PDB file of C-alpha atoms in Angstrom:
ATOM      1  CA  MET A 291       7.908  24.871  -0.127  1.00 36.00           C
ATOM      2  CA  ALA A 292       7.833  28.453  -1.383  1.00 45.00           C
ATOM      3  CA  ASP A 293       5.169  30.476   0.352  1.00 64.00           C
ATOM      4  CA  LYS A 294       3.818  32.955  -2.198  1.00 83.00           C
ATOM      5  CA  GLU A 295       2.297  35.985  -0.516  1.00 91.00           C
ATOM      6  CA  LYS A 296      -0.879  37.347  -2.074  1.00 93.00           C
ATOM      7  CA  PRO A 297      -1.230  41.124  -2.099  1.00 94.00           C
ATOM      8  CA  LEU A 298      -3.858  42.763   0.115  1.00 95.00           C
ATOM      9  CA  VAL A 299      -6.356  44.920  -1.748  1.00 96.00           C
ATOM     10  CA  TRP A 300      -8.423  47.317   0.359  1.00 97.00           C
ATOM     11  CA  LEU A 301     -11.862  48.108  -1.039  1.00 97.00           C
ATOM     12  CA  GLY A 302     -13.922  51.198  -0.334  1.00 97.00           C
ATOM     13  CA  SER A 303     -13.104  52.738   3.029  1.00 97.00           C
ATOM     14  CA  SER A 304     -11.958  49.448   4.580  1.00 97.00           C
ATOM     15  CA  LYS A 305      -8.356  50.561   5.234  1.00 97.00           C
ATOM     16  CA  LYS A 306      -9.400  53.938   6.658  1.00 97.00           C
ATOM     17  CA  ASP A 307     -12.004  52.139   8.797  1.00 97.00           C
ATOM     18  CA  LEU A 308      -9.394  49.658  10.042  1.00 97.00           C
ATOM     19  CA  MET A 309      -7.017  52.482  10.965  1.00 97.00           C
ATOM     20  CA  ALA A 310      -9.759  54.049  13.104  1.00 96.00           C
ATOM     21  CA  LEU A 311     -10.066  50.912  15.269  1.00 96.00           C
ATOM     22  CA  PRO A 312      -8.240  50.427  18.595  1.00 96.00           C
ATOM     23  CA  THR A 313      -4.545  49.480  18.197  1.00 96.00           C
ATOM     24  CA  ASP A 314      -4.881  45.966  19.645  1.00 95.00           C
ATOM     25  CA  VAL A 315      -7.823  45.202  17.365  1.00 97.00           C
ATOM     26  CA  ARG A 316      -5.881  46.500  14.329  1.00 97.00           C
ATOM     27  CA  LYS A 317      -2.897  44.308  15.212  1.00 97.00           C
ATOM     28  CA  PHE A 318      -5.129  41.258  15.659  1.00 97.00           C
ATOM     29  CA  PHE A 319      -6.839  41.826  12.292  1.00 97.00           C
ATOM     30  CA  GLY A 320      -3.463  42.445  10.640  1.00 96.00           C
ATOM     31  CA  HIS A 321      -2.208  39.121  11.946  1.00 96.00           C
ATOM     32  CA  ALA A 322      -5.305  37.296  10.631  1.00 97.00           C
ATOM     33  CA  LEU A 323      -4.941  38.992   7.220  1.00 97.00           C
ATOM     34  CA  ASP A 324      -1.274  37.985   7.111  1.00 96.00           C
ATOM     35  CA  PHE A 325      -2.362  34.354   7.537  1.00 95.00           C
ATOM     36  CA  ALA A 326      -4.773  34.769   4.601  1.00 95.00           C
ATOM     37  CA  GLN A 327      -2.065  36.330   2.426  1.00 95.00           C
ATOM     38  CA  HIS A 328       0.053  33.214   2.953  1.00 95.00           C
ATOM     39  CA  GLY A 329      -2.774  30.805   2.128  1.00 92.00           C
ATOM     40  CA  GLY A 330      -3.692  29.997   5.711  1.00 93.00           C
ATOM     41  CA  GLN A 331      -6.693  30.707   7.862  1.00 93.00           C
ATOM     42  CA  HIS A 332      -6.382  32.221  11.340  1.00 95.00           C
ATOM     43  CA  ASP A 333      -8.187  30.304  14.096  1.00 94.00           C
ATOM     44  CA  ALA A 334     -10.429  33.327  14.655  1.00 94.00           C
ATOM     45  CA  ALA A 335     -11.513  33.496  10.977  1.00 95.00           C
ATOM     46  CA  LYS A 336     -14.966  32.076  10.304  1.00 94.00           C
ATOM     47  CA  VAL A 337     -17.033  31.784   7.144  1.00 93.00           C
ATOM     48  CA  LEU A 338     -19.508  34.666   6.885  1.00 92.00           C
ATOM     49  CA  LYS A 339     -22.919  33.164   6.174  1.00 88.00           C
ATOM     50  CA  GLY A 340     -24.967  34.402   3.247  1.00 86.00           C
ATOM     51  CA  PHE A 341     -22.249  34.285   0.582  1.00 85.00           C
ATOM     52  CA  GLY A 342     -22.554  30.676  -0.563  1.00 77.00           C
ATOM     53  CA  GLY A 343     -19.426  28.849   0.491  1.00 74.00           C
ATOM     54  CA  ALA A 344     -16.158  29.557   2.191  1.00 70.00           C
ATOM     55  CA  GLY A 345     -15.004  32.473   0.028  1.00 88.00           C
ATOM     56  CA  VAL A 346     -15.947  35.278   2.432  1.00 95.00           C
ATOM     57  CA  LEU A 347     -14.467  35.208   5.928  1.00 96.00           C
ATOM     58  CA  GLU A 348     -14.769  37.384   8.986  1.00 95.00           C
ATOM     59  CA  VAL A 349     -12.588  37.874  12.016  1.00 96.00           C
ATOM     60  CA  VAL A 350     -14.294  39.082  15.172  1.00 94.00           C
ATOM     61  CA  GLU A 351     -12.432  40.726  18.039  1.00 95.00           C
ATOM     62  CA  ASP A 352     -13.772  42.119  21.297  1.00 92.00           C
ATOM     63  CA  ASP A 353     -12.258  45.100  23.061  1.00 91.00           C
ATOM     64  CA  VAL A 354     -13.380  47.225  25.996  1.00 90.00           C
ATOM     65  CA  GLY A 355     -14.918  49.555  23.395  1.00 87.00           C
ATOM     66  CA  GLY A 356     -17.052  46.847  21.814  1.00 91.00           C
ATOM     67  CA  THR A 357     -16.992  44.157  19.134  1.00 92.00           C
ATOM     68  CA  TYR A 358     -15.154  44.702  15.864  1.00 95.00           C
ATOM     69  CA  ARG A 359     -15.190  42.785  12.603  1.00 95.00           C
ATOM     70  CA  ALA A 360     -12.956  42.560   9.568  1.00 97.00           C
ATOM     71  CA  VAL A 361     -14.437  40.873   6.490  1.00 97.00           C
ATOM     72  CA  TYR A 362     -12.319  39.700   3.587  1.00 97.00           C
ATOM     73  CA  THR A 363     -12.393  37.246   0.698  1.00 96.00           C
ATOM     74  CA  VAL A 364      -9.873  34.654  -0.391  1.00 93.00           C
ATOM     75  CA  LYS A 365     -12.109  33.624  -3.278  1.00 92.00           C
ATOM     76  CA  PHE A 366      -9.770  34.981  -5.944  1.00 92.00           C
ATOM     77  CA  GLU A 367      -6.220  33.793  -6.583  1.00 88.00           C
ATOM     78  CA  GLN A 368      -4.998  37.300  -7.486  1.00 88.00           C
ATOM     79  CA  ALA A 369      -5.270  38.845  -4.016  1.00 94.00           C
ATOM     80  CA  VAL A 370      -6.877  38.890  -0.588  1.00 96.00           C
ATOM     81  CA  PHE A 371      -9.566  41.559  -0.829  1.00 97.00           C
ATOM     82  CA  VAL A 372     -10.472  43.344   2.416  1.00 98.00           C
ATOM     83  CA  LEU A 373     -14.160  44.116   2.052  1.00 97.00           C
ATOM     84  CA  HIS A 374     -15.155  45.834   5.290  1.00 97.00           C
ATOM     85  CA  CYS A 375     -13.869  46.702   8.793  1.00 97.00           C
ATOM     86  CA  PHE A 376     -16.364  47.955  11.333  1.00 95.00           C
ATOM     87  CA  GLN A 377     -17.549  48.099  14.904  1.00 93.00           C
ATOM     88  CA  LYS A 378     -20.633  45.970  15.353  1.00 84.00           C
ATOM     89  CA  LYS A 379     -23.277  48.172  16.906  1.00 76.00           C
ATOM     90  CA  SER A 380     -26.297  45.932  16.368  1.00 61.00           C
ATOM     91  CA  LYS A 381     -28.089  44.847  19.486  1.00 64.00           C
ATOM     92  CA  SER A 382     -29.645  41.846  17.722  1.00 63.00           C
ATOM     93  CA  GLY A 383     -27.192  39.183  18.905  1.00 69.00           C
ATOM     94  CA  ILE A 384     -24.487  37.965  16.547  1.00 71.00           C
ATOM     95  CA  VAL A 385     -26.328  38.857  13.340  1.00 78.00           C
ATOM     96  CA  THR A 386     -24.363  41.165  11.038  1.00 83.00           C
ATOM     97  CA  PRO A 387     -26.423  44.331  10.475  1.00 85.00           C
ATOM     98  CA  LYS A 388     -28.181  44.602   7.089  1.00 89.00           C
ATOM     99  CA  GLU A 389     -26.328  47.816   6.110  1.00 92.00           C
ATOM    100  CA  ASP A 390     -22.982  46.108   6.713  1.00 93.00           C
ATOM    101  CA  MET A 391     -24.047  43.045   4.698  1.00 93.00           C
ATOM    102  CA  GLU A 392     -25.016  45.346   1.810  1.00 95.00           C
ATOM    103  CA  ILE A 393     -21.584  47.045   1.910  1.00 96.00           C
ATOM    104  CA  ILE A 394     -19.893  43.624   1.918  1.00 95.00           C
ATOM    105  CA  ARG A 395     -22.011  42.403  -1.034  1.00 95.00           C
ATOM    106  CA  ALA A 396     -21.289  45.539  -3.081  1.00 96.00           C
ATOM    107  CA  ARG A 397     -17.551  45.386  -2.395  1.00 96.00           C
ATOM    108  CA  LEU A 398     -17.455  41.664  -3.197  1.00 95.00           C
ATOM    109  CA  LYS A 399     -18.787  42.539  -6.673  1.00 95.00           C
ATOM    110  CA  VAL A 400     -15.998  45.113  -7.033  1.00 95.00           C
ATOM    111  CA  ALA A 401     -13.436  42.487  -5.944  1.00 95.00           C
ATOM    112  CA  GLU A 402     -14.801  40.086  -8.540  1.00 93.00           C
ATOM    113  CA  ALA A 403     -14.468  42.711 -11.294  1.00 94.00           C
ATOM    114  CA  LEU A 404     -10.922  43.636 -10.195  1.00 92.00           C
ATOM    115  CA  ALA A 405      -9.835  39.985 -10.049  1.00 91.00           C
ATOM    116  CA  LYS A 406     -11.231  39.425 -13.538  1.00 89.00           C
ATOM    117  CA  GLU A 407      -9.403  42.513 -14.813  1.00 88.00           C
ATOM    118  CA  VAL A 408      -6.093  41.329 -13.336  1.00 81.00           C
ATOM    119  CA  ARG A 409      -6.643  37.831 -14.723  1.00 79.00           C
ATOM    120  CA  HIS A 410      -7.325  39.143 -18.243  1.00 80.00           C
ATOM    121  CA  GLY A 411      -4.562  41.730 -17.983  1.00 76.00           C
ATOM    122  CA  LYS A 412      -2.038  38.998 -17.256  1.00 63.00           C
ATOM    123  CA  ALA A 413      -3.359  36.899 -20.149  1.00 52.00           C
ATOM    124  CA  ASN A 414      -2.842  39.793 -22.587  1.00 51.00           C
ATOM    125  CA  HIS A 415       0.851  40.330 -21.768  1.00 45.00           C
TER     126      HIS A 415
END
Protein backbone atom coordinates (compact mmCIF):
# COMPACT_ATOMS: atom_id res chain seq x y z
CA MET A 1 0.00 0.00 0.00
CA ALA A 2 1.42 3.36 -1.04
CA ASP A 3 1.85 5.66 1.91
CA LYS A 4 1.16 9.20 0.68
CA GLU A 5 2.86 11.78 2.85
CA LYS A 6 0.89 14.94 3.56
CA PRO A 7 2.89 18.16 3.64
CA LEU A 8 3.36 19.97 6.96
CA VAL A 9 2.12 23.55 6.99
CA TRP A 10 3.33 25.74 9.85
CA LEU A 11 0.93 28.51 10.86
CA GLY A 12 1.84 31.74 12.60
CA SER A 13 4.98 31.42 14.69
CA SER A 14 4.55 27.68 15.29
CA LYS A 15 7.79 26.63 13.54
CA LYS A 16 9.86 29.36 15.20
CA ASP A 17 8.28 28.41 18.55
CA LEU A 18 9.08 24.73 17.98
CA MET A 19 12.70 25.55 17.15
CA ALA A 20 13.01 27.38 20.48
CA LEU A 21 12.08 24.25 22.46
CA PRO A 22 14.64 21.83 23.95
CA THR A 23 16.18 19.43 21.37
CA ASP A 24 14.64 16.26 22.82
CA VAL A 25 11.19 17.84 22.88
CA ARG A 26 11.60 19.01 19.25
CA LYS A 27 12.62 15.51 18.16
CA PHE A 28 9.66 13.96 19.98
CA PHE A 29 7.20 16.41 18.39
CA GLY A 30 8.82 15.87 14.98
CA HIS A 31 8.31 12.13 15.32
CA ALA A 32 4.63 12.60 16.26
CA LEU A 33 4.11 14.98 13.32
CA ASP A 34 5.74 12.45 10.99
CA PHE A 35 3.14 9.89 12.10
CA ALA A 36 0.37 12.40 11.28
CA GLN A 37 1.86 13.12 7.85
CA HIS A 38 1.61 9.41 7.04
CA GLY A 39 -1.99 9.11 8.22
CA GLY A 40 -1.20 7.65 11.62
CA GLN A 41 -1.54 8.91 15.14
CA HIS A 42 1.33 8.77 17.64
CA ASP A 43 0.49 7.13 20.97
CA ALA A 44 1.17 10.44 22.71
CA ALA A 45 -1.30 12.38 20.49
CA LYS A 46 -4.63 13.11 22.15
CA VAL A 47 -7.72 14.97 20.96
CA LEU A 48 -7.69 18.56 22.20
CA LYS A 49 -11.07 19.23 23.80
CA GLY A 50 -13.11 22.22 22.74
CA PHE A 51 -12.86 21.76 18.97
CA GLY A 52 -15.77 19.39 18.37
CA GLY A 53 -14.36 16.05 17.31
CA ALA A 54 -11.03 14.47 16.60
CA GLY A 55 -9.70 17.02 14.10
CA VAL A 56 -7.40 18.90 16.49
CA LEU A 57 -4.72 16.92 18.31
CA GLU A 58 -2.05 17.76 20.84
CA VAL A 59 1.15 16.06 21.85
CA VAL A 60 2.42 16.75 25.34
CA GLU A 61 6.02 16.19 26.39
CA ASP A 62 7.69 16.83 29.74
CA ASP A 63 11.29 17.90 30.10
CA VAL A 64 13.36 19.13 33.03
CA GLY A 65 12.44 22.64 31.88
CA GLY A 66 8.70 22.03 32.04
CA THR A 67 5.77 20.76 29.98
CA TYR A 68 5.56 21.46 26.26
CA ARG A 69 2.73 21.06 23.78
CA ALA A 70 2.43 20.87 20.02
CA VAL A 71 -1.07 21.29 18.57
CA TYR A 72 -1.94 20.34 15.02
CA THR A 73 -4.92 19.40 12.87
CA VAL A 74 -5.44 16.48 10.53
CA LYS A 75 -8.92 17.72 9.68
CA PHE A 76 -8.03 18.62 6.10
CA GLU A 77 -6.85 16.19 3.43
CA GLN A 78 -4.48 18.75 1.86
CA ALA A 79 -1.96 18.92 4.71
CA VAL A 80 -1.17 18.53 8.39
CA PHE A 81 -1.39 22.06 9.79
CA VAL A 82 0.76 22.80 12.85
CA LEU A 83 -1.27 25.31 14.83
CA HIS A 84 0.79 26.05 17.93
CA CYS A 85 3.90 24.92 19.86
CA PHE A 86 4.40 26.24 23.36
CA GLN A 87 5.58 25.68 26.89
CA LYS A 88 2.63 25.28 29.22
CA LYS A 89 3.08 27.78 32.01
CA SER A 90 -0.40 27.60 33.52
CA LYS A 91 -0.55 26.50 37.11
CA SER A 92 -4.20 25.43 36.78
CA GLY A 93 -3.63 21.70 36.26
CA ILE A 94 -3.88 20.24 32.77
CA VAL A 95 -6.15 22.96 31.37
CA THR A 96 -4.74 24.68 28.28
CA PRO A 97 -4.45 28.42 29.02
CA LYS A 98 -7.12 30.65 27.45
CA GLU A 99 -4.58 32.70 25.44
CA ASP A 100 -3.19 29.51 23.89
CA MET A 101 -6.70 28.25 23.06
CA GLU A 102 -7.43 31.57 21.33
CA ILE A 103 -4.23 31.27 19.23
CA ILE A 104 -5.20 27.70 18.29
CA ARG A 105 -8.75 28.75 17.32
CA ALA A 106 -7.50 31.65 15.18
CA ARG A 107 -4.91 29.50 13.40
CA LEU A 108 -7.46 26.73 12.82
CA LYS A 109 -9.56 29.28 10.90
CA VAL A 110 -6.49 30.15 8.81
CA ALA A 111 -5.89 26.43 8.15
CA GLU A 112 -9.49 26.05 7.03
CA ALA A 113 -9.15 28.96 4.59
CA LEU A 114 -5.83 27.63 3.23
CA ALA A 115 -7.23 24.12 2.77
CA LYS A 116 -10.22 25.55 0.92
CA GLU A 117 -7.92 27.61 -1.30
CA VAL A 118 -5.79 24.56 -2.16
CA ARG A 119 -8.91 22.48 -2.81
CA HIS A 120 -10.37 25.09 -5.18
CA GLY A 121 -6.99 25.77 -6.77
CA LYS A 122 -6.66 22.10 -7.68
CA ALA A 123 -10.21 22.05 -9.07
CA ASN A 124 -9.43 24.98 -11.39
CA HIS A 125 -6.39 23.37 -13.05
